């Protein structure tokens, strides 16, 4: 969790690529046998270079599984809500076009949504108003299947549905790339973390704040939290896990 540098969405794509490559090197250095870029803009910018640099480590991104879900769903018009950087990268248009060339893709850059989620306001009137603004052009274009092109956005499901209802579109189909990717991981790696699995979560921000966030999002998970710091060379240094923070 690179909370020291969030949000990524408005940053230059080359800068984001460097961040994602540094995080991937760190994860592989910690002994990870596979890497998931659980971030759409990282997937859009850095997945090819990480695969090239570490050909022995499977690396997965968010965008291709979502594109496959679009193709399987059969919609002819699909909306994509994403950060400015992901929209600018053209990754969703490119990957959806590769598997479903006849599908019209309508994108909306949503710079306000990540800060709203990070502020803990996912279900607030502010969130609904922002969702109305971003969904409006997509729904007006006839898209009722919508890809949540940022891993923060599933936390806005209630606000997105309220916004769609306000716009006169009560029936929308939302694609969460994380769910599609998790299914692919299960098939490709043949792994499944049971309830007894213990996880290590690393943040570049506050260990205490992240521990509270993780506990609220995953109340049944067993985990330790550690912090890591960036150095001038773009590398991460791990500090000792803090198992007893509450």
Short mmCIF file of N, CA and C in Angstrom, two decimals, residues 103-227:
data_model
loop_
_atom_site.label_atom_id
_atom_site.label_comp_id
_atom_site.label_asym_id
_atom_site.label_seq_id
_atom_site.Cartn_x
_atom_site.Cartn_y
_atom_site.Cartn_z
N UNK A 103 -17.01 -3.52 -29.68
CA UNK A 103 -17.57 -2.85 -28.49
C UNK A 103 -17.12 -1.40 -28.45
N UNK A 104 -18.08 -0.50 -28.25
CA UNK A 104 -17.79 0.92 -28.06
C UNK A 104 -17.42 1.14 -26.59
N UNK A 105 -16.28 1.76 -26.35
CA UNK A 105 -15.81 2.04 -24.99
C UNK A 105 -15.89 3.54 -24.74
N UNK A 106 -16.61 3.92 -23.69
CA UNK A 106 -16.73 5.32 -23.29
C UNK A 106 -16.06 5.47 -21.93
N UNK A 107 -15.01 6.28 -21.86
CA UNK A 107 -14.25 6.43 -20.63
C UNK A 107 -14.58 7.74 -19.92
N UNK A 108 -14.45 7.72 -18.61
CA UNK A 108 -14.60 8.93 -17.81
C UNK A 108 -13.47 8.97 -16.79
N UNK A 109 -12.67 10.03 -16.81
CA UNK A 109 -11.64 10.24 -15.80
C UNK A 109 -12.30 10.81 -14.55
N UNK A 110 -11.97 10.23 -13.39
CA UNK A 110 -12.68 10.55 -12.14
C UNK A 110 -11.69 10.98 -11.05
N UNK A 111 -11.11 12.17 -11.16
CA UNK A 111 -10.06 12.55 -10.22
C UNK A 111 -10.50 12.70 -8.77
N UNK A 112 -11.80 12.90 -8.54
CA UNK A 112 -12.26 13.13 -7.16
C UNK A 112 -12.54 11.84 -6.38
N UNK A 113 -12.66 10.70 -7.05
CA UNK A 113 -13.16 9.51 -6.36
C UNK A 113 -12.16 8.91 -5.38
N UNK A 114 -10.89 8.79 -5.76
CA UNK A 114 -9.91 8.22 -4.83
C UNK A 114 -9.78 9.07 -3.57
N UNK A 115 -9.66 10.41 -3.66
CA UNK A 115 -9.62 11.21 -2.44
C UNK A 115 -10.86 11.05 -1.57
N UNK A 116 -12.03 10.86 -2.18
CA UNK A 116 -13.25 10.65 -1.40
C UNK A 116 -13.16 9.35 -0.61
N UNK A 117 -12.69 8.28 -1.27
CA UNK A 117 -12.56 6.99 -0.58
C UNK A 117 -11.51 7.09 0.52
N UNK A 118 -10.38 7.68 0.21
CA UNK A 118 -9.30 7.79 1.20
C UNK A 118 -9.73 8.61 2.42
N UNK A 119 -10.67 9.54 2.21
CA UNK A 119 -11.18 10.37 3.31
C UNK A 119 -12.26 9.66 4.12
N UNK A 120 -12.62 8.42 3.73
CA UNK A 120 -13.65 7.68 4.44
C UNK A 120 -15.06 8.17 4.16
N UNK A 121 -15.28 8.76 2.98
CA UNK A 121 -16.57 9.36 2.64
C UNK A 121 -17.26 8.62 1.50
N UNK A 122 -17.07 7.31 1.42
CA UNK A 122 -17.58 6.54 0.28
C UNK A 122 -19.09 6.58 0.16
N UNK A 123 -19.79 6.69 1.28
CA UNK A 123 -21.25 6.68 1.25
C UNK A 123 -21.86 8.06 1.52
N UNK A 124 -21.11 9.10 1.31
CA UNK A 124 -21.53 10.46 1.64
C UNK A 124 -22.25 11.13 0.48
N UNK A 125 -22.99 12.22 0.76
CA UNK A 125 -23.57 13.01 -0.34
C UNK A 125 -22.51 13.50 -1.32
N UNK A 126 -21.33 13.84 -0.82
CA UNK A 126 -20.24 14.25 -1.71
C UNK A 126 -19.90 13.15 -2.70
N UNK A 127 -19.88 11.90 -2.23
CA UNK A 127 -19.57 10.77 -3.11
C UNK A 127 -20.66 10.60 -4.16
N UNK A 128 -21.92 10.68 -3.75
CA UNK A 128 -23.03 10.51 -4.70
C UNK A 128 -22.98 11.60 -5.76
N UNK A 129 -22.75 12.83 -5.35
CA UNK A 129 -22.69 13.94 -6.32
C UNK A 129 -21.56 13.74 -7.33
N UNK A 130 -20.41 13.28 -6.85
CA UNK A 130 -19.30 13.03 -7.77
C UNK A 130 -19.65 11.90 -8.74
N UNK A 131 -20.28 10.85 -8.24
CA UNK A 131 -20.66 9.72 -9.09
C UNK A 131 -21.69 10.15 -10.14
N UNK A 132 -22.60 11.02 -9.76
CA UNK A 132 -23.57 11.55 -10.73
C UNK A 132 -22.84 12.26 -11.87
N UNK A 133 -21.86 13.09 -11.50
CA UNK A 133 -21.12 13.84 -12.52
C UNK A 133 -20.35 12.93 -13.47
N UNK A 134 -19.74 11.88 -12.94
CA UNK A 134 -18.92 11.01 -13.77
C UNK A 134 -19.75 9.99 -14.55
N UNK A 135 -20.84 9.52 -13.96
CA UNK A 135 -21.67 8.52 -14.64
C UNK A 135 -22.54 9.14 -15.73
N UNK A 136 -22.89 10.41 -15.57
CA UNK A 136 -23.82 11.05 -16.50
C UNK A 136 -23.47 10.86 -17.96
N UNK A 137 -22.27 11.24 -18.41
CA UNK A 137 -21.94 11.08 -19.83
C UNK A 137 -21.91 9.63 -20.29
N UNK A 138 -21.48 8.74 -19.40
CA UNK A 138 -21.42 7.32 -19.77
C UNK A 138 -22.83 6.76 -19.98
N UNK A 139 -23.73 7.05 -19.07
CA UNK A 139 -25.10 6.55 -19.21
C UNK A 139 -25.81 7.22 -20.38
N UNK A 140 -25.53 8.49 -20.62
CA UNK A 140 -26.14 9.19 -21.75
C UNK A 140 -25.69 8.58 -23.08
N UNK A 141 -24.51 7.98 -23.09
CA UNK A 141 -24.01 7.33 -24.30
C UNK A 141 -24.61 5.95 -24.52
N UNK A 142 -25.44 5.50 -23.57
CA UNK A 142 -26.09 4.20 -23.72
C UNK A 142 -25.37 3.04 -23.09
N UNK A 143 -24.38 3.33 -22.25
CA UNK A 143 -23.63 2.26 -21.58
C UNK A 143 -24.32 1.90 -20.27
N UNK A 144 -24.71 0.65 -20.13
CA UNK A 144 -25.25 0.17 -18.85
C UNK A 144 -24.33 -0.87 -18.21
N UNK A 145 -23.30 -1.31 -18.93
CA UNK A 145 -22.23 -2.12 -18.35
C UNK A 145 -21.05 -1.19 -18.11
N UNK A 146 -20.56 -1.17 -16.87
CA UNK A 146 -19.54 -0.20 -16.49
C UNK A 146 -18.41 -0.90 -15.75
N UNK A 147 -17.19 -0.69 -16.21
CA UNK A 147 -16.01 -1.25 -15.56
C UNK A 147 -15.53 -0.27 -14.48
N UNK A 148 -15.29 -0.80 -13.29
CA UNK A 148 -14.74 0.01 -12.20
C UNK A 148 -13.22 -0.03 -12.33
N UNK A 149 -12.68 0.93 -13.10
CA UNK A 149 -11.29 0.88 -13.50
C UNK A 149 -10.31 1.46 -12.51
N UNK A 150 -10.59 1.31 -11.24
CA UNK A 150 -9.68 1.69 -10.15
C UNK A 150 -10.07 0.84 -8.95
N UNK A 151 -9.10 0.30 -8.25
CA UNK A 151 -9.42 -0.63 -7.16
C UNK A 151 -10.01 0.06 -5.94
N UNK A 152 -10.06 1.39 -5.92
CA UNK A 152 -10.80 2.10 -4.88
C UNK A 152 -12.32 2.07 -5.14
N UNK A 153 -12.69 1.99 -6.41
CA UNK A 153 -14.08 2.26 -6.77
C UNK A 153 -15.11 1.25 -6.26
N UNK A 154 -14.78 -0.04 -6.06
CA UNK A 154 -15.78 -0.93 -5.48
C UNK A 154 -16.26 -0.49 -4.09
N UNK A 155 -15.48 0.32 -3.40
CA UNK A 155 -15.93 0.86 -2.12
C UNK A 155 -17.01 1.91 -2.30
N UNK A 156 -17.28 2.30 -3.53
CA UNK A 156 -18.30 3.31 -3.84
C UNK A 156 -19.56 2.69 -4.44
N UNK A 157 -19.74 1.38 -4.29
CA UNK A 157 -20.86 0.72 -4.96
C UNK A 157 -22.20 1.34 -4.61
N UNK A 158 -22.45 1.60 -3.33
CA UNK A 158 -23.73 2.17 -2.94
C UNK A 158 -23.93 3.55 -3.56
N UNK A 159 -22.89 4.37 -3.53
CA UNK A 159 -23.00 5.71 -4.10
C UNK A 159 -23.19 5.65 -5.62
N UNK A 160 -22.50 4.72 -6.28
CA UNK A 160 -22.66 4.58 -7.72
C UNK A 160 -24.09 4.16 -8.08
N UNK A 161 -24.66 3.25 -7.32
CA UNK A 161 -26.02 2.81 -7.62
C UNK A 161 -27.03 3.92 -7.32
N UNK A 162 -26.81 4.67 -6.25
CA UNK A 162 -27.70 5.82 -5.97
C UNK A 162 -27.61 6.85 -7.09
N UNK A 163 -26.39 7.09 -7.56
CA UNK A 163 -26.21 8.06 -8.63
C UNK A 163 -26.90 7.60 -9.91
N UNK A 164 -26.75 6.32 -10.26
CA UNK A 164 -27.40 5.79 -11.46
C UNK A 164 -28.92 5.92 -11.34
N UNK A 165 -29.44 5.66 -10.16
CA UNK A 165 -30.89 5.79 -9.95
C UNK A 165 -31.33 7.24 -10.14
N UNK A 166 -30.56 8.18 -9.61
CA UNK A 166 -30.88 9.60 -9.79
C UNK A 166 -30.88 10.00 -11.26
N UNK A 167 -30.01 9.34 -12.03
CA UNK A 167 -29.90 9.65 -13.46
C UNK A 167 -30.91 8.87 -14.30
N UNK A 168 -31.79 8.12 -13.64
CA UNK A 168 -32.83 7.38 -14.35
C UNK A 168 -32.40 6.06 -14.93
N UNK A 169 -31.34 5.49 -14.38
CA UNK A 169 -30.83 4.19 -14.86
C UNK A 169 -30.67 3.26 -13.66
N UNK A 170 -31.76 2.70 -13.20
CA UNK A 170 -31.70 1.86 -12.01
C UNK A 170 -30.95 0.56 -12.26
N UNK A 171 -30.95 0.08 -13.49
CA UNK A 171 -30.33 -1.21 -13.81
C UNK A 171 -28.99 -0.98 -14.51
N UNK A 172 -27.92 -1.13 -13.78
CA UNK A 172 -26.59 -1.08 -14.38
C UNK A 172 -25.81 -2.31 -13.92
N UNK A 173 -24.90 -2.74 -14.78
CA UNK A 173 -24.05 -3.89 -14.46
C UNK A 173 -22.63 -3.39 -14.24
N UNK A 174 -22.11 -3.57 -13.04
CA UNK A 174 -20.79 -3.09 -12.68
C UNK A 174 -19.79 -4.25 -12.68
N UNK A 175 -18.70 -4.10 -13.40
CA UNK A 175 -17.64 -5.11 -13.46
C UNK A 175 -16.51 -4.68 -12.54
N UNK A 176 -16.20 -5.54 -11.56
CA UNK A 176 -15.09 -5.29 -10.64
C UNK A 176 -13.89 -6.11 -11.13
N UNK A 177 -12.86 -5.47 -11.69
CA UNK A 177 -11.72 -6.23 -12.20
C UNK A 177 -11.04 -7.10 -11.15
N UNK A 178 -11.12 -6.69 -9.87
CA UNK A 178 -10.47 -7.49 -8.83
C UNK A 178 -11.11 -8.88 -8.72
N UNK A 179 -12.41 -8.94 -8.84
CA UNK A 179 -13.10 -10.23 -8.77
C UNK A 179 -12.72 -11.10 -9.96
N UNK A 180 -12.66 -10.48 -11.14
CA UNK A 180 -12.29 -11.23 -12.34
C UNK A 180 -10.85 -11.74 -12.23
N UNK A 181 -9.96 -10.90 -11.72
CA UNK A 181 -8.56 -11.30 -11.57
C UNK A 181 -8.40 -12.40 -10.53
N UNK A 182 -9.13 -12.29 -9.41
CA UNK A 182 -9.03 -13.32 -8.37
C UNK A 182 -9.43 -14.69 -8.94
N UNK A 183 -10.45 -14.71 -9.77
CA UNK A 183 -10.86 -15.98 -10.38
C UNK A 183 -9.75 -16.53 -11.28
N UNK A 184 -9.09 -15.65 -12.04
CA UNK A 184 -8.01 -16.10 -12.90
C UNK A 184 -6.82 -16.61 -12.08
N UNK A 185 -6.52 -15.94 -10.98
CA UNK A 185 -5.42 -16.38 -10.12
C UNK A 185 -5.68 -17.79 -9.60
N UNK A 186 -6.92 -18.02 -9.17
CA UNK A 186 -7.26 -19.35 -8.66
C UNK A 186 -7.04 -20.43 -9.69
N UNK A 187 -7.37 -20.11 -10.95
CA UNK A 187 -7.20 -21.10 -12.02
C UNK A 187 -5.73 -21.24 -12.42
N UNK A 188 -5.04 -20.11 -12.59
CA UNK A 188 -3.69 -20.16 -13.14
C UNK A 188 -2.66 -20.64 -12.13
N UNK A 189 -2.79 -20.21 -10.88
CA UNK A 189 -1.81 -20.58 -9.85
C UNK A 189 -2.25 -21.75 -9.01
N UNK A 190 -3.54 -22.09 -9.10
CA UNK A 190 -4.10 -23.20 -8.33
C UNK A 190 -3.79 -23.05 -6.84
N UNK A 191 -4.08 -21.84 -6.33
CA UNK A 191 -3.89 -21.57 -4.90
C UNK A 191 -5.19 -21.04 -4.33
N UNK A 192 -5.35 -21.26 -3.06
CA UNK A 192 -6.50 -20.73 -2.34
C UNK A 192 -6.08 -20.52 -0.89
N UNK A 193 -6.15 -19.27 -0.43
CA UNK A 193 -5.78 -18.95 0.95
C UNK A 193 -6.93 -19.31 1.87
N UNK A 194 -6.70 -20.24 2.79
CA UNK A 194 -7.73 -20.63 3.73
C UNK A 194 -7.85 -19.62 4.86
N UNK A 195 -8.83 -19.81 5.74
CA UNK A 195 -9.04 -18.85 6.82
C UNK A 195 -7.90 -18.80 7.82
N UNK A 196 -7.04 -19.83 7.82
CA UNK A 196 -5.92 -19.85 8.77
C UNK A 196 -4.69 -19.12 8.23
N UNK A 197 -4.71 -18.70 6.98
CA UNK A 197 -3.54 -18.03 6.38
C UNK A 197 -3.27 -16.71 7.09
N UNK A 198 -2.00 -16.43 7.34
CA UNK A 198 -1.61 -15.16 7.95
C UNK A 198 -0.86 -14.33 6.91
N UNK A 199 -1.22 -13.07 6.81
CA UNK A 199 -0.73 -12.20 5.75
C UNK A 199 0.18 -11.11 6.30
N UNK A 200 1.07 -10.63 5.46
CA UNK A 200 1.88 -9.46 5.81
C UNK A 200 1.49 -8.33 4.88
N UNK A 201 0.98 -7.26 5.46
CA UNK A 201 0.62 -6.07 4.70
C UNK A 201 1.69 -5.01 4.97
N UNK A 202 2.15 -4.37 3.91
CA UNK A 202 3.21 -3.37 4.03
C UNK A 202 2.68 -2.03 3.51
N UNK A 203 2.89 -0.97 4.27
CA UNK A 203 2.47 0.36 3.86
C UNK A 203 3.65 1.31 3.88
N UNK A 204 3.63 2.28 2.99
CA UNK A 204 4.61 3.35 3.03
C UNK A 204 4.09 4.53 3.84
N UNK A 205 2.90 4.37 4.42
CA UNK A 205 2.32 5.40 5.27
C UNK A 205 2.35 4.99 6.73
N UNK A 206 1.27 5.32 7.45
CA UNK A 206 1.18 5.04 8.87
C UNK A 206 0.76 3.59 9.12
N UNK A 207 1.57 2.85 9.88
CA UNK A 207 1.20 1.48 10.23
C UNK A 207 -0.11 1.45 11.01
N UNK A 208 -0.26 2.36 11.96
CA UNK A 208 -1.45 2.37 12.81
C UNK A 208 -2.71 2.63 11.98
N UNK A 209 -2.64 3.64 11.10
CA UNK A 209 -3.81 3.95 10.28
C UNK A 209 -4.14 2.80 9.34
N UNK A 210 -3.11 2.20 8.74
CA UNK A 210 -3.37 1.12 7.81
C UNK A 210 -3.93 -0.11 8.52
N UNK A 211 -3.47 -0.37 9.73
CA UNK A 211 -4.00 -1.50 10.50
C UNK A 211 -5.50 -1.34 10.72
N UNK A 212 -5.91 -0.14 11.05
CA UNK A 212 -7.35 0.10 11.26
C UNK A 212 -8.13 -0.05 9.96
N UNK A 213 -7.57 0.45 8.86
CA UNK A 213 -8.24 0.32 7.58
C UNK A 213 -8.37 -1.15 7.18
N UNK A 214 -7.29 -1.90 7.32
CA UNK A 214 -7.30 -3.30 6.92
C UNK A 214 -8.29 -4.10 7.77
N UNK A 215 -8.34 -3.82 9.08
CA UNK A 215 -9.26 -4.54 9.96
C UNK A 215 -10.71 -4.25 9.60
N UNK A 216 -11.00 -3.03 9.16
CA UNK A 216 -12.38 -2.71 8.79
C UNK A 216 -12.78 -3.33 7.46
N UNK A 217 -11.81 -3.46 6.53
CA UNK A 217 -12.10 -4.04 5.23
C UNK A 217 -12.10 -5.56 5.25
N UNK A 218 -11.25 -6.15 6.09
CA UNK A 218 -11.09 -7.62 6.13
C UNK A 218 -11.14 -8.08 7.58
N UNK A 219 -12.30 -8.00 8.23
CA UNK A 219 -12.36 -8.27 9.67
C UNK A 219 -11.97 -9.68 10.07
N UNK A 220 -12.05 -10.64 9.15
CA UNK A 220 -11.73 -12.02 9.51
C UNK A 220 -10.29 -12.41 9.16
N UNK A 221 -9.53 -11.52 8.53
CA UNK A 221 -8.18 -11.85 8.09
C UNK A 221 -7.20 -11.79 9.24
N UNK A 222 -6.23 -12.68 9.21
CA UNK A 222 -5.13 -12.66 10.17
C UNK A 222 -3.94 -11.99 9.48
N UNK A 223 -3.41 -10.93 10.09
CA UNK A 223 -2.34 -10.23 9.40
C UNK A 223 -1.43 -9.48 10.36
N UNK A 224 -0.23 -9.23 9.88
CA UNK A 224 0.71 -8.30 10.49
C UNK A 224 0.89 -7.13 9.53
N UNK A 225 1.27 -5.99 10.10
CA UNK A 225 1.51 -4.80 9.28
C UNK A 225 2.94 -4.33 9.50
N UNK A 226 3.62 -4.01 8.41
CA UNK A 226 4.96 -3.44 8.46
C UNK A 226 4.97 -2.16 7.65
N UNK A 227 5.98 -1.35 7.88
CA UNK A 227 6.14 -0.15 7.06
C UNK A 227 7.38 -0.29 6.20
#
